[in-house]
CSV table of C-alpha atoms and ligand atoms in Angstrom, one decimal:
chain,number,residue,atom,x,y,z
A,1,UNK,CA,2.3,23.3,5.7
A,2,UNK,CA,4.3,22.3,2.3
A,3,UNK,CA,3.1,18.9,1.1
A,4,UNK,CA,2.8,16.5,-2.2
A,5,UNK,CA,-0.2,16.5,-3.8
A,6,UNK,CA,-1.4,14.2,-7.6
A,7,UNK,CA,-0.7,16.9,-10.3
A,8,UNK,CA,-2.5,16.1,-14.0
A,9,UNK,CA,0.8,16.3,-15.8
A,10,UNK,CA,3.7,14.3,-15.5
A,11,UNK,CA,5.6,13.4,-13.3
A,12,UNK,CA,1.6,13.6,-11.8
A,13,UNK,CA,3.2,15.3,-8.3
A,14,UNK,CA,3.2,19.2,-7.0
A,15,UNK,CA,4.7,20.2,-4.0
A,16,UNK,CA,1.9,22.6,-2.6
A,17,UNK,CA,1.5,25.3,0.5
A,18,UNK,CA,-1.5,23.6,2.4
A,19,UNK,CA,-3.5,24.0,5.7
A,20,UNK,CA,-2.0,21.7,8.4
A,21,UNK,CA,-4.1,18.6,8.9
A,22,UNK,CA,-6.7,18.5,11.5
A,23,UNK,CA,-6.9,15.3,13.7
A,24,UNK,CA,-9.5,13.5,14.9
A,25,UNK,CA,-9.2,12.2,18.8
A,26,UNK,CA,-7.8,8.9,17.7
A,27,UNK,CA,-4.9,10.2,15.7
A,28,UNK,CA,-1.7,11.9,16.3
A,29,UNK,CA,0.0,14.7,14.5
A,30,UNK,CA,3.3,13.6,13.6
A,31,UNK,CA,5.7,15.9,12.0
A,32,UNK,CA,7.3,14.2,9.1
A,33,UNK,CA,10.7,13.6,9.0
A,34,UNK,CA,11.1,10.8,6.3
A,35,UNK,CA,8.5,8.7,4.4
A,36,UNK,CA,9.4,5.3,1.7
A,37,UNK,CA,7.9,4.9,-1.8
A,38,UNK,CA,5.9,1.8,-2.4
A,39,UNK,CA,5.3,0.8,-5.8
A,40,UNK,CA,1.5,0.3,-5.7
A,41,UNK,CA,1.6,4.4,-4.4
A,42,UNK,CA,3.6,5.5,-7.1
A,43,UNK,CA,1.7,3.7,-9.5
A,44,UNK,CA,-1.5,5.1,-8.4
A,45,UNK,CA,-0.3,8.4,-9.2
A,46,UNK,CA,-1.2,8.8,-12.8
A,47,UNK,CA,-5.2,7.6,-12.2
A,48,UNK,CA,-5.4,9.4,-9.1
A,49,UNK,CA,-7.4,13.2,-8.9
A,50,UNK,CA,-5.4,16.2,-9.0
A,51,UNK,CA,-5.0,17.4,-5.6
A,52,UNK,CA,-5.7,14.2,-3.7
A,53,UNK,CA,-2.9,13.9,-1.2
A,54,UNK,CA,-0.6,10.7,-1.1
A,55,UNK,CA,1.3,8.9,0.8
A,56,UNK,CA,1.4,5.6,3.1
A,57,UNK,CA,4.5,5.5,5.3
A,58,UNK,CA,5.8,7.4,7.7
A,59,UNK,CA,8.4,8.5,10.5
A,60,UNK,CA,8.8,11.5,12.1
A,61,UNK,CA,8.2,13.3,15.5
A,62,UNK,CA,4.7,13.5,17.6
A,63,UNK,CA,4.2,17.0,17.3
A,64,UNK,CA,0.7,16.6,18.8
A,65,UNK,CA,-0.6,13.8,21.2
A,66,UNK,CA,-3.8,12.4,20.4
A,67,UNK,CA,-6.6,14.0,22.1
A,68,UNK,CA,-7.9,10.6,23.4
A,69,UNK,CA,-4.6,10.0,25.1
A,70,UNK,CA,-4.4,6.6,23.2
A,71,UNK,CA,-0.8,7.5,21.7
A,72,UNK,CA,2.8,8.4,22.5
A,73,UNK,CA,3.1,12.1,23.8
A,74,UNK,CA,4.6,15.3,22.5
A,75,UNK,CA,8.3,14.6,20.9
A,76,UNK,CA,8.1,10.8,20.7
A,77,UNK,CA,9.9,9.7,17.5
A,78,UNK,CA,7.8,7.5,15.7
A,79,UNK,CA,6.5,5.2,12.3
A,80,UNK,CA,3.4,4.4,10.7
A,81,UNK,CA,1.1,4.3,8.2
A,82,UNK,CA,-2.0,6.1,6.8
A,83,UNK,CA,-4.1,5.6,4.0
A,84,UNK,CA,-2.9,8.8,2.6
A,85,UNK,CA,-1.1,12.5,3.4
A,86,UNK,CA,2.5,10.8,4.8
A,87,UNK,CA,3.9,12.9,1.5
A,88,UNK,CA,3.5,16.2,3.4
A,89,UNK,CA,5.4,18.3,6.3
A,90,UNK,CA,2.7,16.9,9.3
A,91,UNK,CA,0.2,13.7,9.1
A,92,UNK,CA,-2.4,12.9,11.1
A,93,UNK,CA,-2.0,9.5,12.1
A,94,UNK,CA,-4.4,6.7,13.9
A,95,UNK,CA,-2.6,5.6,16.7
A,96,UNK,CA,-3.7,2.1,16.1
A,97,UNK,CA,-1.3,2.2,12.9
A,98,UNK,CA,1.6,4.3,15.0
A,99,UNK,CA,4.5,2.7,16.9
A,100,UNK,CA,7.7,4.0,18.9
A,101,UNK,CA,10.7,4.2,17.1
A,102,UNK,CA,13.6,2.8,18.7
A,103,UNK,CA,16.8,4.6,19.7
A,104,UNK,CA,18.9,2.9,17.5
A,105,UNK,CA,17.0,2.6,13.7
A,106,UNK,CA,16.9,5.7,11.8
A,107,UNK,CA,13.9,7.6,10.7
A,108,UNK,CA,14.6,6.2,7.1
A,109,UNK,CA,15.2,2.8,8.3
A,110,UNK,CA,11.9,3.1,10.3
A,111,UNK,CA,10.3,4.6,7.4
A,112,UNK,CA,11.0,1.3,5.1
A,113,UNK,CA,9.1,-0.7,7.3
A,114,UNK,CA,4.9,0.0,7.5
A,115,UNK,CA,3.9,-1.1,4.2
A,116,UNK,CA,6.6,-3.6,3.1
A,117,UNK,CA,7.0,-4.8,6.8
A,118,UNK,CA,3.4,-5.4,7.8
A,119,UNK,CA,2.9,-6.8,4.0
A,120,UNK,CA,5.8,-9.4,4.9
A,121,UNK,CA,4.9,-10.3,8.3
A,122,UNK,CA,1.1,-10.8,7.5
A,123,UNK,CA,1.8,-12.7,4.5
A,124,UNK,CA,4.2,-15.3,6.2
A,125,UNK,CA,1.5,-15.7,9.4
A,126,UNK,CA,-0.6,-17.0,6.8
A,127,UNK,CA,1.6,-20.0,6.6
A,128,UNK,CA,1.3,-20.6,10.0
A,129,UNK,CA,4.2,-22.1,12.3
A,130,UNK,CA,7.0,-21.6,10.0
A,131,UNK,CA,10.0,-23.7,11.7
A,132,UNK,CA,11.5,-26.0,8.9
A,133,UNK,CA,8.7,-25.1,6.4
A,134,UNK,CA,10.0,-24.4,2.4
A,135,UNK,CA,8.9,-20.8,1.8
A,136,UNK,CA,9.2,-19.5,-1.6
A,137,UNK,CA,9.6,-15.3,-1.8
A,138,UNK,CA,9.1,-14.4,-5.4
A,139,UNK,CA,10.0,-10.8,-6.2
A,140,UNK,CA,12.8,-11.3,-3.4
A,141,UNK,CA,14.7,-8.1,-4.0
A,142,UNK,CA,11.5,-6.1,-3.5
A,143,UNK,CA,11.1,-4.3,-0.4
A,144,UNK,CA,8.1,-7.1,0.4
A,145,UNK,CA,10.4,-9.8,-0.7
A,146,UNK,CA,13.4,-8.8,1.3
A,147,UNK,CA,11.6,-8.4,4.7
A,148,UNK,CA,9.6,-11.6,3.8
A,149,UNK,CA,13.1,-13.7,3.5
A,150,UNK,CA,14.3,-12.5,6.4
A,151,UNK,CA,11.1,-12.5,8.8
A,152,UNK,CA,10.9,-16.5,6.9
A,153,UNK,CA,14.5,-17.3,7.8
A,154,UNK,CA,14.2,-15.7,11.4
A,155,UNK,CA,11.1,-17.9,12.0
A,156,UNK,CA,13.2,-21.0,11.1
A,157,UNK,CA,12.0,-21.8,7.4
A,158,UNK,CA,13.8,-22.8,4.8
A,159,UNK,CA,13.7,-20.0,2.2
A,160,UNK,CA,13.9,-20.2,-1.3
A,161,UNK,CA,14.2,-16.5,-2.9
A,162,UNK,CA,13.2,-16.1,-6.5
A,163,UNK,CA,14.9,-13.4,-8.6
A,164,UNK,CA,15.5,-12.5,-12.2
A,165,UNK,CA,19.6,-12.2,-11.9
A,166,UNK,CA,20.7,-15.0,-9.6
A,167,UNK,CA,24.2,-13.7,-10.3
A,168,UNK,CA,24.0,-10.4,-9.0
A,169,UNK,CA,21.3,-11.4,-6.1
A,170,UNK,CA,22.6,-14.5,-4.6
A,171,UNK,CA,25.4,-13.2,-2.0
A,172,UNK,CA,22.9,-10.2,-1.1
A,173,UNK,CA,19.9,-12.7,-0.3
A,174,UNK,CA,21.7,-15.0,1.2
A,175,UNK,CA,23.1,-12.4,4.1
A,176,UNK,CA,19.0,-11.8,4.6
A,177,UNK,CA,18.7,-15.7,5.1
A,178,UNK,CA,17.9,-17.3,1.9
A,179,UNK,CA,18.7,-21.1,1.7
A,180,UNK,CA,18.6,-21.1,-2.1
A,181,UNK,CA,18.4,-18.3,-4.7
A,182,UNK,CA,16.4,-18.7,-8.1
A,183,UNK,CA,15.3,-17.8,-11.3
A,184,UNK,CA,12.9,-20.4,-12.0
A,185,UNK,CA,10.2,-22.2,-9.5
A,186,UNK,CA,11.4,-26.1,-8.8
A,187,UNK,CA,10.1,-28.5,-6.2
A,188,UNK,CA,7.2,-28.0,-3.9
A,189,UNK,CA,6.4,-25.3,-1.2
A,190,UNK,CA,4.4,-25.2,2.5
A,191,UNK,CA,4.2,-21.2,1.5
A,192,UNK,CA,4.3,-18.9,-1.4
A,193,UNK,CA,4.8,-15.2,-0.8
A,194,UNK,CA,3.9,-14.1,-4.5
A,195,UNK,CA,5.1,-10.1,-4.9
A,196,UNK,CA,5.3,-10.3,-8.5
A,197,UNK,CA,1.9,-12.0,-9.7
A,198,UNK,CA,1.2,-13.1,-13.2
A,199,UNK,CA,2.9,-16.3,-14.5
A,200,UNK,CA,5.1,-15.8,-11.6
A,201,UNK,CA,1.3,-16.4,-9.7
A,202,UNK,CA,0.4,-19.0,-12.3
A,203,UNK,CA,3.6,-21.0,-11.6
A,204,UNK,CA,3.7,-20.5,-8.0
A,205,UNK,CA,0.1,-22.4,-7.6
A,206,UNK,CA,1.4,-25.2,-9.4
A,207,UNK,CA,4.7,-25.8,-7.0
A,208,UNK,CA,2.3,-25.9,-3.7
A,209,UNK,CA,3.0,-28.9,-1.6
A,210,UNK,CA,0.1,-30.3,0.4
A,211,UNK,CA,-1.6,-27.8,2.7
A,212,UNK,CA,0.3,-25.5,1.3
A,213,UNK,CA,-0.4,-21.7,0.8
A,214,UNK,CA,0.3,-19.1,-1.9
A,215,UNK,CA,-0.6,-15.7,-1.1
A,216,UNK,CA,-1.2,-13.6,-4.1
A,217,UNK,CA,-0.4,-9.6,-3.4
A,218,UNK,CA,0.6,-8.5,-6.4
A,219,UNK,CA,-2.0,-7.8,-10.1
A,220,UNK,CA,0.2,-6.7,-12.6
A,221,UNK,CA,-2.7,-5.3,-14.9
A,222,UNK,CA,-6.4,-5.2,-14.3
A,223,UNK,CA,-7.2,-7.2,-16.9
A,224,UNK,CA,-4.3,-9.8,-16.1
A,225,UNK,CA,-5.6,-13.4,-16.8
A,226,UNK,CA,-4.1,-16.2,-14.7
A,227,UNK,CA,-3.9,-19.6,-16.0
A,228,UNK,CA,-2.4,-22.9,-14.9
A,229,UNK,CA,-2.4,-26.2,-14.9
A,230,UNK,CA,-5.4,-27.3,-12.7
A,231,UNK,CA,-3.6,-31.0,-12.6
A,232,UNK,CA,-0.8,-29.5,-10.7
A,233,UNK,CA,-2.8,-27.8,-8.1
A,234,UNK,CA,-5.0,-30.4,-7.7
A,235,UNK,CA,-2.4,-33.0,-6.7
A,236,UNK,CA,-1.6,-31.0,-3.7
A,237,UNK,CA,-4.3,-31.6,-1.1
A,238,UNK,CA,-5.5,-29.0,0.8
A,239,UNK,CA,-3.6,-26.1,-0.8
A,240,UNK,CA,-5.0,-22.6,-1.2
A,241,UNK,CA,-4.6,-19.6,-2.6
A,242,UNK,CA,-4.9,-16.7,-0.2
A,243,UNK,CA,-5.3,-12.9,-1.1
A,244,UNK,CA,-4.1,-10.1,1.1
A,245,UNK,CA,-4.6,-6.4,1.1
A,246,UNK,CA,-2.7,-4.7,3.7
A,247,UNK,CA,-5.2,-1.7,3.6
A,248,UNK,CA,-8.5,-3.9,4.5
A,249,UNK,CA,-6.4,-5.8,7.0
A,250,UNK,CA,-5.7,-2.5,9.2
A,251,UNK,CA,-9.5,-2.6,9.8
A,252,UNK,CA,-9.3,-5.8,11.5
A,253,UNK,CA,-5.8,-6.9,13.0
A,254,UNK,CA,-3.4,-5.6,15.7
A,255,UNK,CA,-1.4,-3.3,13.7
A,256,UNK,CA,0.6,-1.2,16.3
A,257,UNK,CA,1.5,-4.4,18.0
A,258,UNK,CA,2.9,-5.9,14.7
A,259,UNK,CA,4.7,-2.3,13.7
A,260,UNK,CA,6.4,-2.7,17.2
A,261,UNK,CA,7.4,-6.4,16.6
A,262,UNK,CA,9.3,-5.6,13.4
A,263,UNK,CA,11.0,-2.2,15.2
A,264,UNK,CA,12.0,-4.5,17.8
A,265,UNK,CA,13.5,-6.9,16.0
A,266,UNK,CA,15.1,-3.8,13.8
A,267,UNK,CA,16.5,-2.8,17.1
A,268,UNK,CA,18.1,-6.0,17.6
A,269,UNK,CA,19.3,-6.0,14.3
A,270,UNK,CA,17.7,-8.8,13.3
A,271,UNK,CA,16.1,-7.4,10.7
A,272,UNK,CA,17.8,-5.2,8.2
A,273,UNK,CA,16.1,-2.4,6.3
A,274,UNK,CA,16.0,-2.8,2.7
A,275,UNK,CA,17.3,0.9,1.8
A,276,UNK,CA,18.7,1.4,-1.9
A,277,UNK,CA,18.1,5.0,-2.2
A,278,UNK,CA,17.8,8.4,0.6
A,279,UNK,CA,17.0,11.7,-1.0
A,280,UNK,CA,15.5,15.0,-0.1
A,281,UNK,CA,12.0,15.2,-0.8
A,282,UNK,CA,12.5,17.8,-3.1
A,283,UNK,CA,14.1,15.3,-5.5
A,284,UNK,CA,11.0,12.4,-5.2
A,285,UNK,CA,10.5,13.0,-9.0
A,286,UNK,CA,14.1,11.0,-9.4
A,287,UNK,CA,13.4,8.6,-6.8
A,288,UNK,CA,10.2,7.3,-8.5
A,289,UNK,CA,11.9,7.3,-12.0
A,290,UNK,CA,14.6,5.2,-10.3
A,291,UNK,CA,11.9,2.8,-8.8
A,292,UNK,CA,9.6,2.7,-11.7
A,293,UNK,CA,12.8,2.1,-14.2
A,294,UNK,CA,14.1,-0.6,-12.1
A,295,UNK,CA,17.1,1.2,-11.6
A,296,UNK,CA,16.9,0.6,-7.7
A,297,UNK,CA,15.2,-2.5,-6.0
A,298,UNK,CA,14.0,-2.6,-2.5
A,299,UNK,CA,13.2,1.0,-0.8
A,300,UNK,CA,13.6,4.7,-1.7
A,301,UNK,CA,13.5,7.2,1.3
A,302,UNK,CA,12.7,10.5,1.1
A,303,UNK,CA,13.9,12.7,4.1
A,304,UNK,CA,11.4,15.9,4.7
A,305,UNK,CA,12.5,19.2,5.4
A,306,UNK,CA,12.6,22.9,4.0
A,307,UNK,CA,16.0,22.9,2.7
A,308,UNK,CA,18.1,19.9,1.3
A,309,UNK,CA,20.9,20.3,4.1
B,1,NAP,N1,-1.8,-6.6,-1.6
B,1,NAP,C1,-1.1,-6.1,-0.9
B,1,NAP,O1,-1.7,-5.6,0.5
B,1,NAP,C2,-0.1,-5.3,-1.2
B,1,NAP,C3,1.2,-4.7,-0.2
B,1,NAP,C4,2.2,-4.3,-0.5
B,1,NAP,C5,3.0,-4.6,-1.8
B,1,NAP,N2,1.8,-5.0,-2.6
B,1,NAP,C6,2.5,-5.4,-4.1
B,1,NAP,O2,3.7,-6.5,-4.0
B,1,NAP,C7,4.4,-6.4,-5.1
B,1,NAP,C8,5.9,-6.1,-4.3
B,1,NAP,O3,5.9,-5.0,-3.5
B,1,NAP,P1,7.0,-4.5,-3.7
B,1,NAP,O4,6.6,-3.1,-2.8
B,1,NAP,O5,7.8,-5.2,-3.0
B,1,NAP,O6,7.7,-3.7,-4.6
B,1,NAP,P2,9.0,-3.5,-5.1
B,1,NAP,O7,10.0,-3.0,-4.4
B,1,NAP,O8,9.2,-3.2,-6.8
B,1,NAP,O9,9.7,-5.4,-5.8
B,1,NAP,C9,9.3,-6.1,-6.5
B,1,NAP,C10,10.0,-7.1,-6.6
B,1,NAP,O10,9.9,-8.0,-7.7
B,1,NAP,C11,10.9,-8.3,-8.8
B,1,NAP,N3,10.5,-9.0,-9.8
B,1,NAP,C12,9.5,-8.6,-10.7
B,1,NAP,N4,9.2,-9.4,-11.8
B,1,NAP,C13,10.2,-10.5,-11.1
B,1,NAP,C14,10.2,-11.7,-12.1
B,1,NAP,N5,9.6,-12.1,-13.1
B,1,NAP,N6,10.9,-12.9,-10.9
B,1,NAP,C15,11.6,-12.5,-9.8
B,1,NAP,N7,11.6,-11.3,-9.6
B,1,NAP,C16,10.7,-10.1,-10.2
B,1,NAP,C17,11.4,-7.0,-8.8
B,1,NAP,O11,13.2,-7.2,-9.0
B,1,NAP,P3,14.1,-6.6,-10.2
B,1,NAP,O12,15.1,-5.8,-9.4
B,1,NAP,O13,14.5,-7.5,-10.5
B,1,NAP,O14,13.1,-5.9,-11.2
B,1,NAP,C18,11.1,-6.2,-7.6
B,1,NAP,O15,12.6,-6.3,-6.9
B,1,NAP,C19,4.0,-4.8,-5.8
B,1,NAP,O16,3.1,-5.8,-7.3
B,1,NAP,C20,2.8,-4.0,-4.7
B,1,NAP,O17,2.3,-3.5,-5.6
B,1,NAP,C21,0.9,-5.7,-2.1
């Protein structure tokens, strides 16, 4: 099969002919039709060992069902996530991290769901029952952010979206369910999903309501030091700071059911995929560049095929 692998030289990617994956009994072999890019995995390319398999989010067709019969049969359209190897023609996916793609959901839409959608969903769940709660989503224009805004609004929360450019972002984010779109954090929040990190993380801590929760998703750099006024945190009795690591979560929670929940919402057109760019996977360099230079916000999806048609 063809697969993308880490390469030493910029753009740190190479398309190589390599052996097909050899699935374990609990894994289905998926013929990849589309995958999406996540900021985290794209940034990791530079530090990855040469030849390493890459890619988390995938949508495609079951090529070979899992030997333990825990997953869907051959030919079923599915989407899911792996720790590495999704940027390829074939990938072995644990059936616990795989769900059926509904008929009216495209491969591209499904491929945006796993990492961004699950991260948004699990972050919001840390806030408990969200009806009428004040939820702030920072980095609201991103993949995680756009899903978090939509899911929080669906759950009945009063959603504030933090962005850099309010004029440009207000209308699209209001369409997704944001009540307010702001570029400065003000007021108190019961739940803050922080997809920016750094000073935004620090500011978020200062704006928690009593028993509020801030979920820290993003770390700008390994050396980043975050400082906040302790008195502003202390003013909110019972407030907590939570971390969330999706890859770690995969070991503990019902990923398949959560993927199915997200796909179900998309099937009902209650959840919109934050699709910003679609291209053949041969053009991945351009897509990565667009993501890193912030030419696009939201998700870039690459379609997998031997030719460009
Ligand atoms: N912990 C986990 O398990 C986990 C899982 C998934 C993602 N993440 C992390 O969560 C973060 C978001 O992920 P993503 O995939 O959604 O990335 P993304 O698509 O790049 O979204 C980040 C968004 O943040 C916005 N932003 C940047 N600085 C901002 C600021 N100061 N104020 C307001 N908005 C700002 C950007 O908007 P502009 O368009 O204005 O640049 C961008 O749209 C990344 O750091 C990612 O690594 C963590």
